[in-house]
Amino acid sequence: MTLTYSMEGCLRVGQPAPEFTATAVYDQEFKTIKLSDYRGKYVVLFFYPLDFTFVCPTEITAFSDRYDEFKSINTEVLGVSVDSEFSHLAWTQTDRKAGGVGDLNYPLVADIKKQISAAYNVLDPEAGVALRGLFIIDQDGVVQHATINNLAFGRSVDETLRTLQAIQHVQSHPDEVCPANWKPGEATMIPDPVKSKNFFAAV
């Protein structure tokens, strides 16, 4: 695996996402994944601690079951852990009822050298695994959203989709901003001391 990471300090939103090339499991096969291959699409890149664990399969299958919703808005999903591609393959070949994840609609990336997790600043050095980091990367390869959960609790697919839709809206409507809890079809705001009063007057 090769990885380039030229930024100084910790990764922050608004910065280019660290590029990586790694082996992934998709459709029961090993494939080489490059983040730059997804340029022109949005990417939901999420990290999880380990295969064959407890919270992890609930997240992984939840994102897979909702994959078509991401695909419909020009977004790809990538899951990453510090397991090998062989562990990923075995896990996808294990039925969900037996603790596996079954066939998935997106790739699982192997980060066995822990370089990707380190580049995205989600590696827990004491535990030796990645925390539950989630990054939304835009079409130009820039990180627009980042969250990190501790190991014991999972993430929300609904909130990931909502945030992604808000990002896409403001990028396609640069004169608007999205208020708290905004969902597609709801009112936005003009970031201007006078024009913003139209939004506040309506609510």
mmCIF file of C-alpha atoms in Angstrom:
data_model
loop_
_atom_site.group_PDB
_atom_site.id
_atom_site.type_symbol
_atom_site.label_atom_id
_atom_site.label_comp_id
_atom_site.label_asym_id
_atom_site.label_seq_id
_atom_site.Cartn_x
_atom_site.Cartn_y
_atom_site.Cartn_z
ATOM 1 C CA MET A 1 0.000 0.000 0.000
ATOM 2 C CA THR A 2 1.205 3.505 -0.776
ATOM 3 C CA LEU A 3 0.005 6.703 0.847
ATOM 4 C CA THR A 4 0.817 10.345 0.348
ATOM 5 C CA TYR A 5 0.144 12.835 3.098
ATOM 6 C CA SER A 6 1.627 16.273 2.700
ATOM 7 C CA MET A 7 -0.418 18.302 5.185
ATOM 8 C CA GLU A 8 1.171 19.486 8.376
ATOM 9 C CA GLY A 9 -0.571 18.822 11.676
ATOM 10 C CA CYS A 10 -3.974 17.280 12.165
ATOM 11 C CA LEU A 11 -6.511 16.925 9.387
ATOM 12 C CA ARG A 12 -9.232 19.582 9.470
ATOM 13 C CA VAL A 13 -12.344 20.308 7.447
ATOM 14 C CA GLY A 14 -11.634 22.489 4.463
ATOM 15 C CA GLN A 15 -8.362 20.693 3.738
ATOM 16 C CA PRO A 16 -7.649 18.145 0.989
ATOM 17 C CA ALA A 17 -8.368 14.578 2.060
ATOM 18 C CA PRO A 18 -5.161 12.525 2.360
ATOM 19 C CA GLU A 19 -4.713 10.397 -0.724
ATOM 20 C CA PHE A 20 -4.283 6.641 -0.313
ATOM 21 C CA THR A 21 -3.963 3.496 -2.387
ATOM 22 C CA ALA A 22 -4.931 0.243 -0.679
ATOM 23 C CA THR A 23 -6.416 -3.204 -1.175
ATOM 24 C CA ALA A 24 -10.139 -3.527 -0.613
ATOM 25 C CA VAL A 25 -12.725 -6.282 -0.733
ATOM 26 C CA TYR A 26 -15.696 -5.712 -3.005
ATOM 27 C CA ASP A 27 -18.002 -8.262 -4.609
ATOM 28 C CA GLN A 28 -15.963 -11.094 -3.058
ATOM 29 C CA GLU A 29 -12.792 -9.947 -4.806
ATOM 30 C CA PHE A 30 -9.623 -8.042 -3.927
ATOM 31 C CA LYS A 31 -9.451 -4.679 -5.647
ATOM 32 C CA THR A 32 -7.013 -1.785 -5.550
ATOM 33 C CA ILE A 33 -8.717 1.368 -4.282
ATOM 34 C CA LYS A 34 -7.368 4.885 -4.810
ATOM 35 C CA LEU A 35 -9.209 7.774 -3.209
ATOM 36 C CA SER A 36 -8.417 9.949 -6.226
ATOM 37 C CA ASP A 37 -10.337 7.499 -8.440
ATOM 38 C CA TYR A 38 -13.506 8.936 -6.881
ATOM 39 C CA ARG A 39 -12.756 12.538 -7.838
ATOM 40 C CA GLY A 40 -15.911 14.047 -9.289
ATOM 41 C CA LYS A 41 -18.050 12.211 -6.730
ATOM 42 C CA TYR A 42 -18.710 12.759 -3.067
ATOM 43 C CA VAL A 43 -17.245 10.126 -0.738
ATOM 44 C CA VAL A 44 -18.401 8.999 2.678
ATOM 45 C CA LEU A 45 -15.229 7.532 4.192
ATOM 46 C CA PHE A 46 -15.791 5.877 7.535
ATOM 47 C CA PHE A 47 -13.455 4.025 9.879
ATOM 48 C CA TYR A 48 -14.386 1.281 12.311
ATOM 49 C CA PRO A 49 -12.316 -0.671 14.862
ATOM 50 C CA LEU A 50 -12.324 -4.326 13.780
ATOM 51 C CA ASP A 51 -14.043 -7.039 11.788
ATOM 52 C CA PHE A 52 -15.986 -9.727 13.685
ATOM 53 C CA THR A 53 -16.939 -7.388 16.517
ATOM 54 C CA PHE A 54 -20.263 -6.066 17.807
ATOM 55 C CA VAL A 55 -21.211 -2.464 16.982
ATOM 56 C CA CYS A 56 -19.242 -2.520 13.716
ATOM 57 C CA PRO A 57 -21.471 -4.898 11.733
ATOM 58 C CA THR A 58 -24.558 -2.868 12.628
ATOM 59 C CA GLU A 59 -22.971 0.223 11.069
ATOM 60 C CA ILE A 60 -21.532 -1.532 8.055
ATOM 61 C CA THR A 61 -24.758 -3.265 7.109
ATOM 62 C CA ALA A 62 -26.795 -0.103 7.772
ATOM 63 C CA PHE A 63 -24.692 1.860 5.273
ATOM 64 C CA SER A 64 -24.895 -1.008 2.785
ATOM 65 C CA ASP A 65 -28.676 -1.271 3.085
ATOM 66 C CA ARG A 66 -28.962 2.477 2.359
ATOM 67 C CA TYR A 67 -26.275 2.557 -0.326
ATOM 68 C CA ASP A 68 -28.692 3.320 -3.166
ATOM 69 C CA GLU A 69 -29.652 6.561 -1.426
ATOM 70 C CA PHE A 70 -26.013 7.653 -1.446
ATOM 71 C CA LYS A 71 -25.472 6.510 -5.021
ATOM 72 C CA SER A 72 -28.508 8.481 -6.196
ATOM 73 C CA ILE A 73 -26.817 11.710 -5.068
ATOM 74 C CA ASN A 74 -23.436 11.019 -6.676
ATOM 75 C CA THR A 75 -21.808 9.616 -3.546
ATOM 76 C CA GLU A 76 -19.684 6.541 -2.895
ATOM 77 C CA VAL A 77 -19.148 4.862 0.463
ATOM 78 C CA LEU A 78 -15.865 3.358 1.697
ATOM 79 C CA GLY A 79 -15.367 1.486 4.967
ATOM 80 C CA VAL A 80 -11.883 1.188 6.497
ATOM 81 C CA SER A 81 -10.404 -0.807 9.378
ATOM 82 C CA VAL A 82 -6.948 -2.016 10.379
ATOM 83 C CA ASP A 83 -7.856 -5.590 9.409
ATOM 84 C CA SER A 84 -6.313 -7.354 6.413
ATOM 85 C CA GLU A 85 -8.153 -7.911 3.152
ATOM 86 C CA PHE A 86 -8.327 -11.601 4.098
ATOM 87 C CA SER A 87 -10.246 -10.782 7.265
ATOM 88 C CA HIS A 88 -12.559 -8.504 5.278
ATOM 89 C CA LEU A 89 -13.197 -11.296 2.782
ATOM 90 C CA ALA A 90 -13.965 -13.822 5.511
ATOM 91 C CA TRP A 91 -16.342 -11.363 7.178
ATOM 92 C CA THR A 92 -18.254 -10.666 3.962
ATOM 93 C CA GLN A 93 -18.498 -14.416 3.399
ATOM 94 C CA THR A 94 -20.112 -14.854 6.830
ATOM 95 C CA ASP A 95 -23.889 -14.566 7.106
ATOM 96 C CA ARG A 96 -25.296 -11.656 9.088
ATOM 97 C CA LYS A 97 -27.090 -14.032 11.432
ATOM 98 C CA ALA A 98 -23.710 -15.515 12.352
ATOM 99 C CA GLY A 99 -22.051 -12.167 13.087
ATOM 100 C CA GLY A 100 -20.868 -11.461 9.570
ATOM 101 C CA VAL A 101 -21.866 -8.705 7.184
ATOM 102 C CA GLY A 102 -22.599 -10.719 4.038
ATOM 103 C CA ASP A 103 -22.286 -9.156 0.608
ATOM 104 C CA LEU A 104 -21.906 -5.384 0.775
ATOM 105 C CA ASN A 105 -22.709 -2.688 -1.751
ATOM 106 C CA TYR A 106 -19.420 -0.837 -1.200
ATOM 107 C CA PRO A 107 -15.757 -1.756 -0.606
ATOM 108 C CA LEU A 108 -14.082 -2.518 2.721
ATOM 109 C CA VAL A 109 -10.546 -1.131 2.678
ATOM 110 C CA ALA A 110 -7.666 -2.914 4.431
ATOM 111 C CA ASP A 111 -5.461 -0.605 6.518
ATOM 112 C CA ILE A 112 -3.304 -3.275 8.121
ATOM 113 C CA LYS A 113 -0.284 -0.927 8.338
ATOM 114 C CA LYS A 114 -2.539 1.686 10.003
ATOM 115 C CA GLN A 115 -1.270 4.427 7.717
ATOM 116 C CA ILE A 116 -4.687 5.581 6.503
ATOM 117 C CA SER A 117 -6.086 5.717 10.044
ATOM 118 C CA ALA A 118 -3.058 7.720 11.150
ATOM 119 C CA ALA A 119 -3.351 10.140 8.224
ATOM 120 C CA TYR A 120 -6.982 10.822 9.087
ATOM 121 C CA ASN A 121 -6.092 11.185 12.784
ATOM 122 C CA VAL A 122 -8.459 8.461 14.000
ATOM 123 C CA LEU A 123 -5.921 5.861 15.118
ATOM 124 C CA ASP A 124 -6.072 4.995 18.816
ATOM 125 C CA PRO A 125 -2.434 4.029 19.457
ATOM 126 C CA GLU A 126 -3.156 2.290 22.756
ATOM 127 C CA ALA A 127 -5.937 0.101 21.374
ATOM 128 C CA GLY A 128 -4.200 -0.272 18.011
ATOM 129 C CA VAL A 129 -7.453 0.298 16.107
ATOM 130 C CA ALA A 130 -9.280 3.179 14.464
ATOM 131 C CA LEU A 131 -11.915 5.147 16.300
ATOM 132 C CA ARG A 132 -15.263 5.572 14.559
ATOM 133 C CA GLY A 133 -14.241 8.449 12.307
ATOM 134 C CA LEU A 134 -16.472 9.558 9.458
ATOM 135 C CA PHE A 135 -15.483 12.018 6.736
ATOM 136 C CA ILE A 136 -17.519 13.502 3.913
ATOM 137 C CA ILE A 137 -15.237 14.415 1.033
ATOM 138 C CA ASP A 138 -16.529 16.557 -1.810
ATOM 139 C CA GLN A 139 -16.091 16.224 -5.565
ATOM 140 C CA ASP A 140 -12.813 18.129 -5.454
ATOM 141 C CA GLY A 141 -11.314 15.903 -2.758
ATOM 142 C CA VAL A 142 -11.807 18.384 0.090
ATOM 143 C CA VAL A 143 -12.999 17.284 3.532
ATOM 144 C CA GLN A 144 -16.301 19.036 4.237
ATOM 145 C CA HIS A 145 -17.387 17.154 7.369
ATOM 146 C CA ALA A 146 -15.657 15.089 10.051
ATOM 147 C CA THR A 147 -16.936 13.320 13.152
ATOM 148 C CA ILE A 148 -15.228 10.874 15.499
ATOM 149 C CA ASN A 149 -17.080 8.592 17.894
ATOM 150 C CA ASN A 150 -15.437 6.577 20.635
ATOM 151 C CA LEU A 151 -15.464 2.806 20.261
ATOM 152 C CA ALA A 152 -18.639 1.869 22.140
ATOM 153 C CA PHE A 153 -21.357 3.630 20.127
ATOM 154 C CA GLY A 154 -22.286 3.709 16.483
ATOM 155 C CA ARG A 155 -23.175 6.392 13.979
ATOM 156 C CA SER A 156 -26.379 7.462 12.242
ATOM 157 C CA VAL A 157 -26.897 6.845 8.547
ATOM 158 C CA ASP A 158 -29.787 9.328 8.602
ATOM 159 C CA GLU A 159 -27.590 12.112 9.968
ATOM 160 C CA THR A 160 -24.818 11.281 7.514
ATOM 161 C CA LEU A 161 -27.255 11.588 4.624
ATOM 162 C CA ARG A 162 -28.736 14.809 6.005
ATOM 163 C CA THR A 163 -25.295 16.382 6.393
ATOM 164 C CA LEU A 164 -24.254 15.238 2.940
ATOM 165 C CA GLN A 165 -27.396 16.756 1.413
ATOM 166 C CA ALA A 166 -26.744 20.038 3.216
ATOM 167 C CA ILE A 167 -23.164 20.112 1.907
ATOM 168 C CA GLN A 168 -24.351 19.470 -1.625
ATOM 169 C CA HIS A 169 -27.018 22.164 -1.331
ATOM 170 C CA VAL A 170 -24.710 24.938 -0.182
ATOM 171 C CA GLN A 171 -22.097 23.977 -2.769
ATOM 172 C CA SER A 172 -24.689 24.233 -5.542
ATOM 173 C CA HIS A 173 -26.271 27.355 -3.986
ATOM 174 C CA PRO A 174 -23.238 29.355 -2.785
ATOM 175 C CA ASP A 175 -25.368 32.325 -1.691
ATOM 176 C CA GLU A 176 -27.298 30.224 0.830
ATOM 177 C CA VAL A 177 -26.559 28.534 4.167
ATOM 178 C CA CYS A 178 -28.463 25.722 5.876
ATOM 179 C CA PRO A 179 -29.852 26.236 9.401
ATOM 180 C CA ALA A 180 -29.932 23.622 12.161
ATOM 181 C CA ASN A 181 -31.674 20.348 11.306
ATOM 182 C CA TRP A 182 -32.148 21.429 7.679
ATOM 183 C CA LYS A 183 -33.453 18.811 5.255
ATOM 184 C CA PRO A 184 -33.963 19.011 1.480
ATOM 185 C CA GLY A 185 -36.988 21.092 0.594
ATOM 186 C CA GLU A 186 -36.855 23.193 3.746
ATOM 187 C CA ALA A 187 -36.040 26.889 3.901
ATOM 188 C CA THR A 188 -32.448 28.047 3.774
ATOM 189 C CA MET A 189 -30.979 31.385 4.794
ATOM 190 C CA ILE A 190 -29.128 34.208 3.046
ATOM 191 C CA PRO A 191 -26.033 34.995 5.164
ATOM 192 C CA ASP A 192 -26.676 38.714 5.259
ATOM 193 C CA PRO A 193 -27.693 40.876 8.260
ATOM 194 C CA VAL A 194 -30.768 42.160 6.416
ATOM 195 C CA LYS A 195 -31.767 39.277 4.153
ATOM 196 C CA SER A 196 -31.436 36.692 6.940
ATOM 197 C CA LYS A 197 -34.375 38.364 8.691
ATOM 198 C CA ASN A 198 -36.688 36.879 6.066
ATOM 199 C CA PHE A 199 -35.817 33.418 7.380
ATOM 200 C CA PHE A 200 -36.178 34.344 11.041
ATOM 201 C CA ALA A 201 -39.477 36.112 10.391
ATOM 202 C CA ALA A 202 -40.885 32.988 8.755
ATOM 203 C CA VAL A 203 -39.972 30.690 11.625
#
